C-alpha positions as semicolon CSV with decimal commas, in nm:
position;residue;x (nm);y (nm);z (nm)
1;M;-2,773;0,950;1,535
2;S;-2,559;0,760;1,623
3;A;-2,239;0,761;1,593
4;S;-2,109;0,420;1,390
5;N;-1,775;0,192;1,523
6;S;-1,715;0,051;1,181
7;T;-1,343;0,112;1,153
8;T;-1,296;0,178;0,718
9;V;-1,084;-0,126;0,544
10;Y;-0,862;0,047;0,234
11;G;-0,737;-0,237;-0,042
12;I;-0,394;-0,124;0,114
13;E;-0,296;0,086;0,404
14;F;0,060;0,300;0,479
15;V;0,048;0,320;0,876
16;G;0,426;0,543;1,002
17;V;0,648;0,340;0,734
18;S;0,944;0,439;0,722
19;K;1,252;0,305;0,519
20;R;1,593;0,333;0,561
21;Y;1,874;0,156;0,405
22;G;2,157;-0,049;0,587
23;E;2,140;-0,049;0,959
24;D;2,403;0,187;1,014
25;A;2,192;0,514;1,238
26;A;2,334;0,801;0,994
27;A;2,155;0,609;0,672
28;P;1,911;0,860;0,553
29;W;1,571;0,814;0,540
30;V;1,479;0,709;0,205
31;V;1,124;0,707;0,264
32;N;1,021;0,841;0,661
33;N;0,748;0,801;0,838
34;I;0,407;0,831;0,596
35;S;0,092;0,721;0,680
36;F;-0,245;0,644;0,338
37;G;-0,530;0,401;0,292
38;I;-0,574;0,341;-0,039
39;P;-0,994;0,272;-0,112
40;E;-0,993;-0,079;-0,256
41;G;-1,098;-0,093;-0,682
42;S;-0,975;0,272;-0,673
43;L;-0,768;0,373;-0,933
44;T;-0,418;0,607;-0,753
45;T;-0,101;0,731;-0,892
46;I;0,211;0,790;-0,682
47;L;0,396;1,166;-0,771
48;G;0,698;1,299;-0,724
49;P;1,052;1,361;-0,858
50;S;1,296;1,150;-0,864
51;G;1,465;0,996;-0,528
52;C;1,164;1,084;-0,357
53;G;1,065;0,734;-0,287
54;K;0,827;0,634;-0,475
55;T;0,945;0,261;-0,601
56;T;1,083;0,194;-0,250
57;T;0,749;0,242;-0,153
58;L;0,554;0,016;-0,437
59;R;0,862;-0,217;-0,395
60;M;0,725;-0,223;0,066
61;I;0,354;-0,291;-0,099
62;A;0,454;-0,595;-0,341
63;G;0,690;-0,777;-0,038
64;L;1,017;-0,647;-0,220
65;E;1,170;-0,449;0,070
66;T;1,053;-0,460;0,343
67;P;0,992;-0,105;0,694
68;T;1,212;-0,057;0,887
69;S;0,969;0,048;1,105
70;G;0,555;0,076;1,050
71;R;0,294;-0,121;0,943
72;V;0,193;-0,220;0,577
73;R;-0,209;-0,442;0,566
74;V;-0,363;-0,488;0,227
75;G;-0,758;-0,566;0,248
76;G;-0,685;-0,500;0,645
77;R;-0,466;-0,799;0,661
78;D;-0,102;-0,736;0,803
79;V;0,131;-0,836;0,569
80;T;0,444;-0,655;0,641
81;D;0,673;-0,976;0,714
82;L;0,506;-1,165;0,430
83;G;0,715;-1,179;0,105
84;P;0,547;-1,119;-0,207
85;S;0,372;-1,451;-0,241
86;E;0,176;-1,395;0,051
87;R;0,030;-1,120;-0,097
88;N;-0,207;-1,206;-0,368
89;L;-0,025;-0,840;-0,528
90;S;0,179;-0,792;-0,849
91;M;0,423;-0,522;-0,966
92;M;0,444;-0,412;-1,312
93;F;0,782;-0,266;-1,382
94;Q;0,907;-0,059;-1,607
95;S;1,053;-0,372;-1,834
96;Y;0,827;-0,619;-1,894
97;A;1,104;-0,848;-1,910
98;L;0,937;-1,127;-2,131
99;F;1,150;-1,399;-2,248
100;P;1,249;-1,352;-2,654
101;H;1,297;-1,693;-2,665
102;L;0,881;-1,759;-2,614
103;D;0,606;-1,706;-2,787
104;V;0,323;-1,494;-2,538
105;L;0,162;-1,820;-2,450
106;G;0,479;-1,952;-2,307
107;N;0,581;-1,718;-2,172
108;V;0,235;-1,643;-1,988
109;M;0,280;-2,024;-1,929
110;Y;0,610;-2,006;-1,808
111;G;0,612;-1,920;-1,445
112;L;0,263;-2,229;-1,379
113;R;0,459;-2,477;-1,511
114;M;0,781;-2,349;-1,333
115;S;0,570;-2,406;-1,018
116;G;0,443;-2,693;-1,187
117;V;0,116;-2,691;-1,335
118;S;0,044;-2,968;-1,574
119;S;0,151;-2,835;-1,958
120;A;-0,249;-2,881;-1,989
121;L;-0,320;-2,691;-1,745
122;A;-0,100;-2,469;-1,775
123;Q;-0,238;-2,365;-2,126
124;T;-0,566;-2,376;-1,992
125;R;-0,513;-2,094;-1,746
126;A;-0,267;-1,882;-1,976
127;V;-0,555;-1,895;-2,304
128;E;-0,821;-1,775;-2,051
129;A;-0,561;-1,514;-1,860
130;L;-0,474;-1,380;-2,247
131;R;-0,848;-1,336;-2,316
132;Q;-0,970;-1,185;-2,063
133;V;-0,690;-0,892;-2,163
134;G;-0,798;-0,939;-2,547
135;L;-0,470;-1,090;-2,643
136;V;-0,682;-1,437;-2,751
137;G;-0,500;-1,461;-3,137
138;F;-0,185;-1,328;-3,039
139;E;-0,078;-1,685;-2,894
140;A;0,187;-1,700;-3,078
141;R;0,350;-1,392;-3,143
142;W;0,751;-1,359;-3,023
143;P;0,743;-0,973;-2,771
144;S;0,898;-0,831;-3,014
145;Q;0,660;-0,854;-3,264
146;L;0,402;-0,717;-3,009
147;S;0,334;-0,315;-2,887
148;G;0,441;-0,165;-2,556
149;G;0,088;-0,184;-2,410
150;Q;0,059;-0,518;-2,565
151;Q;0,448;-0,645;-2,359
152;Q;0,312;-0,446;-2,083
153;R;-0,074;-0,695;-2,078
154;V;0,146;-0,971;-2,166
155;A;0,336;-0,933;-1,826
156;L;0,012;-0,817;-1,629
157;E;-0,109;-1,217;-1,674
158;I;0,182;-1,382;-1,637
159;G;0,079;-1,289;-1,233
160;R;-0,217;-1,292;-1,285
161;A;-0,304;-1,670;-1,469
162;H;-0,154;-1,839;-1,116
């Protein structure tokens, strides 16, 4: 038998990642030298007590925070220094941040329209995104008329429709 020289490519990988807020060397580490790999397509949970760095870790994956040290890779590509729009990732916040004055279709179309996509194309893409999560027929409903799970699916589709 011969040894394989292939390298595992993870969906998401942290290599020696640390994060502290502030320039002061005495600032506490929020995340301290963590390394892990998440296989592509897997379902992964980050568990821990309040204040242990879970949200900071997720924010570094999404590009909303930059590690103080270490590297972040997505699909084998180093994304440590890339911003959120360059990572092709989404992050679901606990508050879904839907516009209460826009219906479901308007919420999903909003980002597309602000990016310069024509109204017709934005509507086509938004309806397709809603179809993928079983929300066809909900286009004219207001966020207050949706369950929490439905609101979450609308919020996810806002990112995916792009």
